[in-house]
C-alpha atoms as one frame of an Amber mdcrd trajectory, in Angstrom:
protein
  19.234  -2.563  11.054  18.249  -6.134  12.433  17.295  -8.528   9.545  16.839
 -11.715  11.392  15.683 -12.697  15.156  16.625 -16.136  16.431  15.167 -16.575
  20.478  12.663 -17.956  22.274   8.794 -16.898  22.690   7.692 -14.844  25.419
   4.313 -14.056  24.600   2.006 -13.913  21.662  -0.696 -11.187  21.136  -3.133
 -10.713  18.659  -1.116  -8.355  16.492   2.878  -8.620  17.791   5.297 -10.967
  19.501   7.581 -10.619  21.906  10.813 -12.520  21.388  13.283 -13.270  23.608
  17.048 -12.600  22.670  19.494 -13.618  25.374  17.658 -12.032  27.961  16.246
  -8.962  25.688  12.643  -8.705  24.554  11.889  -7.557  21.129   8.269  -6.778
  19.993   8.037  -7.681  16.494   4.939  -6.921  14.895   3.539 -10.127  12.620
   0.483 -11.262  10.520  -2.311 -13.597  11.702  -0.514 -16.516  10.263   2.627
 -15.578  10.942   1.467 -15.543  15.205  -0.371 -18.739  14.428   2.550 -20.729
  13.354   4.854 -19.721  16.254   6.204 -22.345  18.557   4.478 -22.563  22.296
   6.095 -19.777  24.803   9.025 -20.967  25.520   9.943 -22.378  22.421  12.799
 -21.295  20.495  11.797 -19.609  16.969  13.312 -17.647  13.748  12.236 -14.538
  12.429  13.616 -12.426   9.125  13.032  -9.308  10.132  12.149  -5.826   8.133
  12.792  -2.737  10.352  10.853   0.199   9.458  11.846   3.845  11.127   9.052
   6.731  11.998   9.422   9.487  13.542   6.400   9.526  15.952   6.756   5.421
  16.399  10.394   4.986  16.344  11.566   1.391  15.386   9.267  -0.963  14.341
   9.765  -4.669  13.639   8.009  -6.474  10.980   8.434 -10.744  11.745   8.119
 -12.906   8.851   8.489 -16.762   9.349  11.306 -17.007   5.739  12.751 -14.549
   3.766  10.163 -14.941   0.783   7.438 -13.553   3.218   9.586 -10.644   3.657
  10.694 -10.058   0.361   7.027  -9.895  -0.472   5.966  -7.576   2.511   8.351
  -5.125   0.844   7.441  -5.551  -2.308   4.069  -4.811  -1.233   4.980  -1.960
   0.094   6.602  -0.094  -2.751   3.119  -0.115  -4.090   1.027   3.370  -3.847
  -1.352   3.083  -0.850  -0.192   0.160   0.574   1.276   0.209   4.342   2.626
  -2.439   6.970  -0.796  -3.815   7.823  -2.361  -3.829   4.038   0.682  -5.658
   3.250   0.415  -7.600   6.539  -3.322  -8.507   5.898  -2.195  -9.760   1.881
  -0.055 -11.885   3.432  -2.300 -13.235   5.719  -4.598 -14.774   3.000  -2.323
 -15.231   0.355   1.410 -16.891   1.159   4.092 -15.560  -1.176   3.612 -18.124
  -3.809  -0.203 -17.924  -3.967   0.406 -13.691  -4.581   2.488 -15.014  -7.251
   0.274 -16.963  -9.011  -3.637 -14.229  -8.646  -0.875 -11.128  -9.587   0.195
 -13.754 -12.898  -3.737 -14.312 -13.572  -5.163 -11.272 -12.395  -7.051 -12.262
  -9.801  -7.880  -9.027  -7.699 -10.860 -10.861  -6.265  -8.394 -13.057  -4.357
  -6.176 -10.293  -3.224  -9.406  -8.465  -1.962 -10.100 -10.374   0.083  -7.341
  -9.397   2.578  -8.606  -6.934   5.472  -8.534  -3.236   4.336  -7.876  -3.954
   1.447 -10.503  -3.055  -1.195 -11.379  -3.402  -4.793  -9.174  -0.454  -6.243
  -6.042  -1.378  -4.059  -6.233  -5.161  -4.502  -6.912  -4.336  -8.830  -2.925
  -2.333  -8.418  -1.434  -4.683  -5.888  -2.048  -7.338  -9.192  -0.943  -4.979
 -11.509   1.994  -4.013  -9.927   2.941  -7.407  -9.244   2.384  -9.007 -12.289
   5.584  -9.168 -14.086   7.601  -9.513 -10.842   8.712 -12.852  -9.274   8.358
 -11.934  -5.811  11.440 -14.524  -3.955  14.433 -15.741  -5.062  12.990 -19.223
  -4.468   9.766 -18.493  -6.921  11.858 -17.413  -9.687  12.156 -20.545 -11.280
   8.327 -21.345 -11.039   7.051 -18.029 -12.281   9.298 -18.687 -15.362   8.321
 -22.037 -15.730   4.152 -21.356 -15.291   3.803 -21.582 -18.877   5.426 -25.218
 -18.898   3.584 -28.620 -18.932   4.027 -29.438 -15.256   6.484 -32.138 -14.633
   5.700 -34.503 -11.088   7.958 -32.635  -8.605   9.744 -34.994  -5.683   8.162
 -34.172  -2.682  10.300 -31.822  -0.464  11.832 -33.253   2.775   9.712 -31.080
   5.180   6.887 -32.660   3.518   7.865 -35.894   3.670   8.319 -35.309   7.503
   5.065 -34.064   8.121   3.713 -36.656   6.201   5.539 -39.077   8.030   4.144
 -37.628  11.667   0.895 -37.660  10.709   1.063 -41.620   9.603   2.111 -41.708
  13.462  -0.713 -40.161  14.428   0.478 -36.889  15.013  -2.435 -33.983  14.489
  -1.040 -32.008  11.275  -0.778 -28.480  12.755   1.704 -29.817  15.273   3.471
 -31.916  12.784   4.040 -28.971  10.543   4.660 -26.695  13.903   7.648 -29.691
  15.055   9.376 -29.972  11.101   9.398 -26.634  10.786  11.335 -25.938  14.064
  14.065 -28.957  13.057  14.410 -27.475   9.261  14.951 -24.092  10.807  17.486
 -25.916  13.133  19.087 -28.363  10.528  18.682 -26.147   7.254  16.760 -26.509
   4.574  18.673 -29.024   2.364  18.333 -31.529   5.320  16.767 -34.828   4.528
  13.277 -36.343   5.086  14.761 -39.406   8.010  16.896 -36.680   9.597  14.212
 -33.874  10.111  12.184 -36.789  11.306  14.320 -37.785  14.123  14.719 -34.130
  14.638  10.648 -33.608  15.518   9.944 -36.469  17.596  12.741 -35.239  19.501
  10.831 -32.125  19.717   7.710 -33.559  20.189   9.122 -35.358  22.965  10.556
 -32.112  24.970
């Protein structure tokens, strides 16, 4: 099974995207955001990958832009009367760690609001969800909600696109830039080293 894409765009369409793998395309159907955040064709991207088998569709791709996105796709999924495009459309208005938090509250009204989804669905998607830190990464945090928040440091990738934008770089294509040299890098990288990293993107 593939679990993880690394090529450059081809082309973007309003529901899939075709990546580029050494010379071999692979549609990989994606959320809203997920298509919004990819690099301009051409540009070389990362995608964690869920395969899903059917007999009348054969393989299907699912692209999510980190592994907490796809943890939570399948997550989603294991719910009764949820699908690939339910779960897609959650995702679409509500990032991994934002499903976190309206599952811990309750808030069905938030998860609702995703397309196709309605009252009924969106009142079990919290249910279900509830008790169940959705990423590795958001472990620590769902533990931790009932703690008096303590300042946290602000993470390199922010720092970077902070940085950008002080340099008058629009924020979309700040985040776009960092995003592409943490991928690169990794994610323990520092804030002056995924700097260079983006204006050397910028500057392609």
């Amino acid at each position: 099974m593939i679990g993880r894409l690394w090529g450059l765009v081809a082309e973007v369409g309003e529901e899939e995207a075709l990546i580029d793998v050494s010379g071999v395309g692979y549609v990989v159907r994606c959320g809203s955001r997920t298509l919004g955040r990819l690099p301009a064709i051409g540009g070389p991207t990362e995608l964690f990958i869920e395969s899903q088998w059917g007999e009348q569709t054969g393989m299907t791709l699912y692209g999510f832009l980190d592994r907490h996105e796809r943890r939570a796709f399948v997550m989603l999924k294991t719910i009764q009367g949820v699908g690939p495009k339910a779960a897609l459309a959650v995702l679409d208005v509500l990032p991994p760690a934002e499903l976190q938090a309206a599952a811990g509250r309750g808030d069905q009204a938030a998860v609702s609001r995703a397309q196709g989804v309605g009252p009924k669905l969106a009142l079990r998607i919290v249910t279900e969800l509830k008790d169940k830190p959705i990423g590795d990464g958001l472990v620590a945090a769902f533990h931790a909600a009932a703690t008096p928040a303590v300042p946290a440091k602000p993470s390199s990738t922010g720092e970077a696109v902070a940085a950008l934008m002080g340099l008058g770089v629009a924020e979309p294509a700040a985040r776009r830039v960092v995003e592409q040299a943490a991928l690169r890098l990794g994610d323990e990288t520092e804030a002056p080293a995924l700097i260079k990293a983006a204006l050397q993107e910028l500057g392609r």
